[in-house]
Amino acid sequence: MYELKSLSERCRYVECPSRIGVIEIGNGEVCFIDSGNDRSTAKKALKLIEERKLKLKLIFNTHSHADHIGGNKFLSERTCCEIYAPGVEAAMTRYTYLEPALLYGGYPMPALRGKFMIAEPSQAMTLEHEKLPPGIKSISLPGHTPEMTGYIVDGSIAYIGDAIAPASTLEKYGIFYLYDVSDYLKSLDTLMSLGCSVYLPSHSAPLYDIEEIVNYNRQKISEIAEKITEICDTGLSFDEILAEAFNYYGITITPEQYALIGSTLRSYLSYLMDQGRVSTVIENNMLKWKKS
Ligand SMILES: [Zn+2]
């Protein structure tokens, strides 16, 4: 844990719970892809590069989840590095209270206001192509979040953030967080078309062939969509569907899971409505979803 591992001559990453990409950009300088969970992780990552006489120049965030932007503020204060994030992810990195507000759908309850959900805000600027150092390209991979973005170095090393759920997550939780089901599936297609030699997801070891895990993600999404459609059957309220889903997947409800899985369930219901597989009815002033 917390060691620098190599992917190519100039591409490395910090082995830690939410991996930080480290790319050499010339003149003894590096850019980070994401910044880890918090300032303690960022401090360890910075030490690793400083031991090698490298200087942090830039951070490129893949998306605005707290475990990817948690070290931004510390690193920018310590090194004066610039921070870039794609589109709305930059706004959410500057205004981090928006994350639990998005998940919960209103002013978040107290359990959702800790550092697990709200990172320290940092002055992320909107990512523009001309800000990327030579040889680094951004690739749009939305779905896990509205504008999740991956970074490809020299056409062969892909830092892909949370665009693919690791097998361990799929096996442990059965249902996993995502924002837009349709975009997530399209991003899996995009990943399959990249033809890179190495893919680094934030929460698993580097992958040299992604076909198996991409297919596993597709299969799980299809099963989850089918299960939710089946649960809706003749018409249930959101909380009834959520309780059924929690029971089926063996998840104990907590405020955090209510927000994460609840938000994911809402996204699936919208996806299934778009596909004409479920529809809404109003009964006794209650919105219910039923199988079409
Ligand atoms: Zn994430």
CSV table of C-alpha atoms and ligand atoms in Angstrom, one decimal:
chain,number,residue,atom,x,y,z
A,1,MET,CA,0.0,0.0,0.0
A,2,TYR,CA,1.2,3.5,-0.8
A,3,GLU,CA,3.9,2.6,-3.2
A,4,LEU,CA,4.6,3.9,-6.7
A,5,LYS,CA,4.0,1.2,-9.3
A,6,SER,CA,5.0,1.4,-13.0
A,7,LEU,CA,2.8,1.0,-16.1
A,8,SER,CA,5.3,2.4,-18.7
A,9,GLU,CA,8.4,4.5,-18.9
A,10,ARG,CA,6.5,7.6,-17.8
A,11,CYS,CA,3.3,6.3,-16.4
A,12,ARG,CA,3.0,5.2,-12.8
A,13,TYR,CA,0.3,5.1,-10.1
A,14,VAL,CA,0.2,5.2,-6.4
A,15,GLU,CA,-1.1,1.9,-5.0
A,16,CYS,CA,-3.8,3.0,-2.5
A,17,PRO,CA,-7.6,2.5,-2.0
A,18,SER,CA,-8.4,5.0,-4.7
A,19,ARG,CA,-5.4,4.9,-7.1
A,20,ILE,CA,-3.7,8.1,-8.1
A,21,GLY,CA,-2.2,8.2,-11.6
A,22,VAL,CA,1.3,9.7,-11.9
A,23,ILE,CA,2.5,10.8,-15.4
A,24,GLU,CA,5.9,12.4,-16.2
A,25,ILE,CA,5.4,15.4,-18.4
A,26,GLY,CA,9.0,16.5,-18.9
A,27,ASN,CA,11.4,18.9,-17.0
A,28,GLY,CA,11.2,16.7,-13.9
A,29,GLU,CA,7.5,17.5,-13.6
A,30,VAL,CA,4.5,15.1,-13.2
A,31,CYS,CA,0.7,15.4,-13.4
A,32,PHE,CA,-1.6,13.4,-11.1
A,33,ILE,CA,-4.8,11.7,-12.3
A,34,ASP,CA,-7.0,12.2,-9.2
A,35,SER,CA,-5.7,12.9,-5.8
A,36,GLY,CA,-6.9,10.1,-3.5
A,37,ASN,CA,-9.4,10.0,-0.6
A,38,ASP,CA,-8.1,12.8,1.6
A,39,ARG,CA,-5.1,15.0,2.6
A,40,SER,CA,-3.4,12.1,4.4
A,41,THR,CA,-3.3,10.0,1.2
A,42,ALA,CA,-2.3,13.0,-0.9
A,43,LYS,CA,0.6,13.7,1.5
A,44,LYS,CA,1.9,10.2,1.1
A,45,ALA,CA,1.6,10.4,-2.7
A,46,LEU,CA,3.4,13.7,-2.8
A,47,LYS,CA,6.2,12.2,-0.6
A,48,LEU,CA,6.6,9.4,-3.1
A,49,ILE,CA,7.2,11.7,-6.1
A,50,GLU,CA,9.4,14.1,-4.1
A,51,GLU,CA,11.7,11.3,-3.1
A,52,ARG,CA,12.3,10.8,-6.8
A,53,LYS,CA,13.0,14.6,-7.2
A,54,LEU,CA,9.8,15.0,-9.2
A,55,LYS,CA,7.5,18.1,-9.0
A,56,LEU,CA,3.7,18.1,-9.1
A,57,LYS,CA,2.6,20.5,-11.8
A,58,LEU,CA,-1.1,19.6,-12.5
A,59,ILE,CA,-4.0,17.4,-11.3
A,60,PHE,CA,-6.5,16.1,-13.8
A,61,ASN,CA,-9.6,14.6,-12.0
A,62,THR,CA,-11.6,11.9,-13.6
A,63,HIS,CA,-14.8,12.8,-11.7
A,64,SER,CA,-15.9,14.6,-8.5
A,65,HIS,CA,-16.5,11.8,-6.0
A,66,ALA,CA,-14.8,12.5,-2.7
A,67,ASP,CA,-12.4,9.6,-2.9
A,68,HIS,CA,-11.0,11.0,-6.2
A,69,ILE,CA,-10.7,14.7,-5.3
A,70,GLY,CA,-10.1,14.5,-1.6
A,71,GLY,CA,-6.4,15.4,-1.8
A,72,ASN,CA,-6.8,18.3,-4.3
A,73,LYS,CA,-6.9,21.1,-1.8
A,74,PHE,CA,-3.8,19.9,0.2
A,75,LEU,CA,-1.8,19.4,-3.0
A,76,SER,CA,-2.7,22.7,-4.6
A,77,GLU,CA,-1.8,24.5,-1.3
A,78,ARG,CA,1.5,22.6,-0.9
A,79,THR,CA,2.7,22.8,-4.6
A,80,CYS,CA,0.6,25.5,-6.3
A,81,CYS,CA,-0.4,22.9,-8.9
A,82,GLU,CA,-3.3,23.7,-11.2
A,83,ILE,CA,-6.4,21.4,-11.0
A,84,TYR,CA,-8.7,20.5,-14.0
A,85,ALA,CA,-11.8,18.5,-14.0
A,86,PRO,CA,-14.4,17.9,-16.8
A,87,GLY,CA,-17.5,20.1,-17.2
A,88,VAL,CA,-19.9,19.8,-14.3
A,89,GLU,CA,-17.4,17.6,-12.4
A,90,ALA,CA,-15.3,20.8,-12.0
A,91,ALA,CA,-18.2,22.7,-10.5
A,92,MET,CA,-18.9,19.8,-8.1
A,93,THR,CA,-15.2,19.8,-7.1
A,94,ARG,CA,-15.5,23.5,-6.3
A,95,TYR,CA,-18.8,23.1,-4.5
A,96,THR,CA,-18.5,19.7,-2.9
A,97,TYR,CA,-21.7,19.9,-0.9
A,98,LEU,CA,-23.5,19.2,-4.2
A,99,GLU,CA,-22.4,15.6,-4.1
A,100,PRO,CA,-24.6,14.4,-1.2
A,101,ALA,CA,-27.3,16.9,-2.4
A,102,LEU,CA,-27.4,15.0,-5.8
A,103,LEU,CA,-27.5,11.6,-4.1
A,104,TYR,CA,-30.1,12.5,-1.5
A,105,GLY,CA,-32.2,14.8,-3.7
A,106,GLY,CA,-32.2,17.7,-1.2
A,107,TYR,CA,-30.3,19.2,1.7
A,108,PRO,CA,-28.5,16.1,3.0
A,109,MET,CA,-29.2,14.6,6.3
A,110,PRO,CA,-26.4,14.8,8.9
A,111,ALA,CA,-25.0,11.3,8.2
A,112,LEU,CA,-24.3,12.4,4.6
A,113,ARG,CA,-22.3,15.4,5.5
A,114,GLY,CA,-19.1,13.7,6.5
A,115,LYS,CA,-15.8,13.4,4.5
A,116,PHE,CA,-17.0,10.1,2.9
A,117,MET,CA,-19.4,12.3,0.9
A,118,ILE,CA,-18.1,15.8,1.1
A,119,ALA,CA,-14.4,16.4,0.1
A,120,GLU,CA,-12.6,19.6,0.9
A,121,PRO,CA,-13.6,22.0,-1.9
A,122,SER,CA,-10.8,23.0,-4.3
A,123,GLN,CA,-10.4,25.4,-7.2
A,124,ALA,CA,-10.8,23.0,-10.1
A,125,MET,CA,-10.9,24.7,-13.5
A,126,THR,CA,-12.9,23.3,-16.4
A,127,LEU,CA,-10.8,20.8,-18.4
A,128,GLU,CA,-9.9,22.0,-21.9
A,129,HIS,CA,-8.0,20.0,-24.5
A,130,GLU,CA,-5.2,22.6,-24.7
A,131,LYS,CA,-4.5,22.2,-21.0
A,132,LEU,CA,-3.4,18.6,-21.5
A,133,PRO,CA,0.3,18.0,-21.7
A,134,PRO,CA,1.7,16.5,-25.0
A,135,GLY,CA,0.7,12.8,-25.4
A,136,ILE,CA,-2.2,12.9,-23.0
A,137,LYS,CA,-5.7,12.8,-24.3
A,138,SER,CA,-9.0,12.9,-22.4
A,139,ILE,CA,-11.8,10.5,-23.2
A,140,SER,CA,-15.4,11.0,-22.2
A,141,LEU,CA,-16.8,8.1,-20.2
A,142,PRO,CA,-20.0,9.3,-18.6
A,143,GLY,CA,-22.4,7.1,-16.7
A,144,HIS,CA,-20.8,6.5,-13.3
A,145,THR,CA,-21.1,10.3,-12.9
A,146,PRO,CA,-22.5,12.8,-15.4
A,147,GLU,CA,-19.2,13.7,-17.1
A,148,MET,CA,-16.7,11.1,-15.9
A,149,THR,CA,-13.5,11.3,-18.0
A,150,GLY,CA,-10.6,9.0,-18.6
A,151,TYR,CA,-7.1,10.0,-19.7
A,152,ILE,CA,-5.0,8.1,-22.3
A,153,VAL,CA,-1.3,8.5,-22.4
A,154,ASP,CA,0.7,7.9,-25.6
A,155,GLY,CA,-2.3,6.0,-27.1
A,156,SER,CA,-1.7,3.0,-24.9
A,157,ILE,CA,-2.1,3.6,-21.1
A,158,ALA,CA,-5.7,4.4,-20.0
A,159,TYR,CA,-6.5,5.8,-16.6
A,160,ILE,CA,-10.2,5.1,-16.5
A,161,GLY,CA,-11.4,6.2,-13.0
A,162,ASP,CA,-14.6,4.4,-12.1
A,163,ALA,CA,-15.8,3.7,-15.6
A,164,ILE,CA,-15.8,-0.1,-14.9
A,165,ALA,CA,-17.0,-1.6,-11.6
A,166,PRO,CA,-14.5,-4.2,-10.4
A,167,ALA,CA,-15.5,-7.8,-10.1
A,168,SER,CA,-15.1,-7.7,-6.3
A,169,THR,CA,-17.7,-4.9,-6.1
A,170,LEU,CA,-20.1,-6.7,-8.4
A,171,GLU,CA,-19.8,-9.9,-6.4
A,172,LYS,CA,-19.9,-8.2,-3.0
A,173,TYR,CA,-22.8,-5.8,-3.5
A,174,GLY,CA,-24.8,-7.1,-6.5
A,175,ILE,CA,-26.0,-3.6,-7.2
A,176,PHE,CA,-23.5,-0.7,-7.6
A,177,TYR,CA,-23.6,3.0,-7.8
A,178,LEU,CA,-24.2,4.7,-11.2
A,179,TYR,CA,-25.8,7.9,-12.3
A,180,ASP,CA,-26.9,7.2,-15.9
A,181,VAL,CA,-27.4,3.6,-17.0
A,182,SER,CA,-27.6,4.3,-20.7
A,183,ASP,CA,-24.4,6.4,-20.7
A,184,TYR,CA,-22.6,3.8,-18.6
A,185,LEU,CA,-23.4,1.1,-21.2
A,186,LYS,CA,-22.2,3.4,-24.0
A,187,SER,CA,-19.0,4.1,-22.1
A,188,LEU,CA,-18.4,0.4,-21.8
A,189,ASP,CA,-18.6,0.3,-25.7
A,190,THR,CA,-16.2,3.2,-25.9
A,191,LEU,CA,-13.7,1.4,-23.6
A,192,MET,CA,-13.9,-1.7,-25.8
A,193,SER,CA,-13.0,0.4,-28.8
A,194,LEU,CA,-9.9,2.1,-27.3
A,195,GLY,CA,-7.4,-0.6,-28.1
A,196,CYS,CA,-5.0,0.4,-25.2
A,197,SER,CA,-2.5,-2.0,-23.8
A,198,VAL,CA,-3.2,-1.2,-20.1
A,199,TYR,CA,-6.3,0.1,-18.3
A,200,LEU,CA,-6.1,1.3,-14.8
A,201,PRO,CA,-9.4,1.5,-12.9
A,202,SER,CA,-9.2,3.4,-9.7
A,203,HIS,CA,-10.3,0.6,-7.5
A,204,SER,CA,-8.6,-2.5,-8.9
A,205,ALA,CA,-5.3,-3.7,-10.3
A,206,PRO,CA,-4.3,-2.8,-13.9
A,207,LEU,CA,-6.1,-4.7,-16.6
A,208,TYR,CA,-4.5,-5.9,-19.7
A,209,ASP,CA,-7.7,-7.2,-21.3
A,210,ILE,CA,-11.0,-5.6,-20.3
A,211,GLU,CA,-13.4,-7.7,-22.4
A,212,GLU,CA,-14.3,-10.1,-19.5
A,213,ILE,CA,-14.9,-7.3,-16.9
A,214,VAL,CA,-16.8,-5.2,-19.4
A,215,ASN,CA,-19.1,-8.1,-20.2
A,216,TYR,CA,-19.5,-8.8,-16.5
A,217,ASN,CA,-20.6,-5.2,-16.0
A,218,ARG,CA,-23.1,-5.4,-18.9
A,219,GLN,CA,-24.5,-8.7,-17.6
A,220,LYS,CA,-24.9,-7.3,-14.0
A,221,ILE,CA,-26.7,-4.2,-15.3
A,222,SER,CA,-29.0,-6.3,-17.4
A,223,GLU,CA,-29.8,-8.5,-14.4
A,224,ILE,CA,-30.4,-5.5,-12.1
A,225,ALA,CA,-32.7,-3.8,-14.7
A,226,GLU,CA,-34.6,-7.1,-15.1
A,227,LYS,CA,-34.9,-7.5,-11.3
A,228,ILE,CA,-36.2,-3.9,-10.7
A,229,THR,CA,-38.7,-4.4,-13.5
A,230,GLU,CA,-39.9,-7.6,-11.8
A,231,ILE,CA,-40.1,-5.9,-8.4
A,232,CYS,CA,-42.3,-3.1,-9.8
A,233,ASP,CA,-44.8,-5.6,-11.1
A,234,THR,CA,-48.3,-4.2,-10.4
A,235,GLY,CA,-47.2,-0.9,-8.8
A,236,LEU,CA,-45.0,0.0,-5.8
A,237,SER,CA,-43.8,3.2,-4.3
A,238,PHE,CA,-40.1,4.1,-4.4
A,239,ASP,CA,-39.4,3.1,-0.8
A,240,GLU,CA,-41.2,-0.2,-1.3
A,241,ILE,CA,-39.0,-1.0,-4.4
A,242,LEU,CA,-35.9,0.1,-2.5
A,243,ALA,CA,-36.7,-2.2,0.4
A,244,GLU,CA,-37.3,-5.1,-2.0
A,245,ALA,CA,-34.0,-4.4,-3.7
A,246,PHE,CA,-32.1,-4.2,-0.4
A,247,ASN,CA,-33.7,-7.5,0.7
A,248,TYR,CA,-32.9,-9.2,-2.6
A,249,TYR,CA,-29.3,-8.1,-2.7
A,250,GLY,CA,-28.8,-8.7,1.0
A,251,ILE,CA,-27.8,-5.1,1.8
A,252,THR,CA,-28.5,-3.6,5.2
A,253,ILE,CA,-30.0,-0.1,4.9
A,254,THR,CA,-27.9,2.8,6.3
A,255,PRO,CA,-28.3,6.5,5.5
A,256,GLU,CA,-25.2,6.2,3.2
A,257,GLN,CA,-26.6,3.1,1.4
A,258,TYR,CA,-30.1,4.8,1.2
A,259,ALA,CA,-28.5,7.7,-0.6
A,260,LEU,CA,-26.1,5.7,-2.9
A,261,ILE,CA,-28.4,2.8,-3.8
A,262,GLY,CA,-31.5,4.9,-3.6
A,263,SER,CA,-30.0,7.4,-6.2
A,264,THR,CA,-28.9,4.4,-8.3
A,265,LEU,CA,-32.5,2.9,-8.2
A,266,ARG,CA,-34.0,6.2,-9.3
A,267,SER,CA,-31.5,6.2,-12.3
A,268,TYR,CA,-32.6,2.7,-13.2
A,269,LEU,CA,-36.3,3.6,-13.0
A,270,SER,CA,-35.7,6.5,-15.4
A,271,TYR,CA,-33.8,4.2,-17.7
A,272,LEU,CA,-36.6,1.6,-17.6
A,273,MET,CA,-39.2,4.3,-18.3
A,274,ASP,CA,-37.1,5.5,-21.3
A,275,GLN,CA,-37.2,1.9,-22.5
A,276,GLY,CA,-41.0,1.6,-22.0
A,277,ARG,CA,-40.5,-1.2,-19.5
A,278,VAL,CA,-42.0,0.6,-16.5
A,279,SER,CA,-44.4,3.5,-16.1
A,280,THR,CA,-45.7,5.6,-13.3
A,281,VAL,CA,-49.2,5.8,-11.8
A,282,ILE,CA,-50.6,8.0,-9.0
A,283,GLU,CA,-52.6,6.2,-6.3
A,284,ASN,CA,-53.8,7.9,-3.2
A,285,ASN,CA,-51.5,10.8,-3.9
A,286,MET,CA,-48.5,8.4,-4.1
A,287,LEU,CA,-46.3,8.0,-7.1
A,288,LYS,CA,-45.9,4.3,-8.0
A,289,TRP,CA,-43.9,2.5,-10.6
A,290,LYS,CA,-45.4,-0.6,-12.4
A,291,LYS,CA,-44.2,-3.0,-15.0
A,292,SER,CA,-45.6,-1.9,-18.5
B,1,ZN,ZN,-16.7,7.3,-8.2
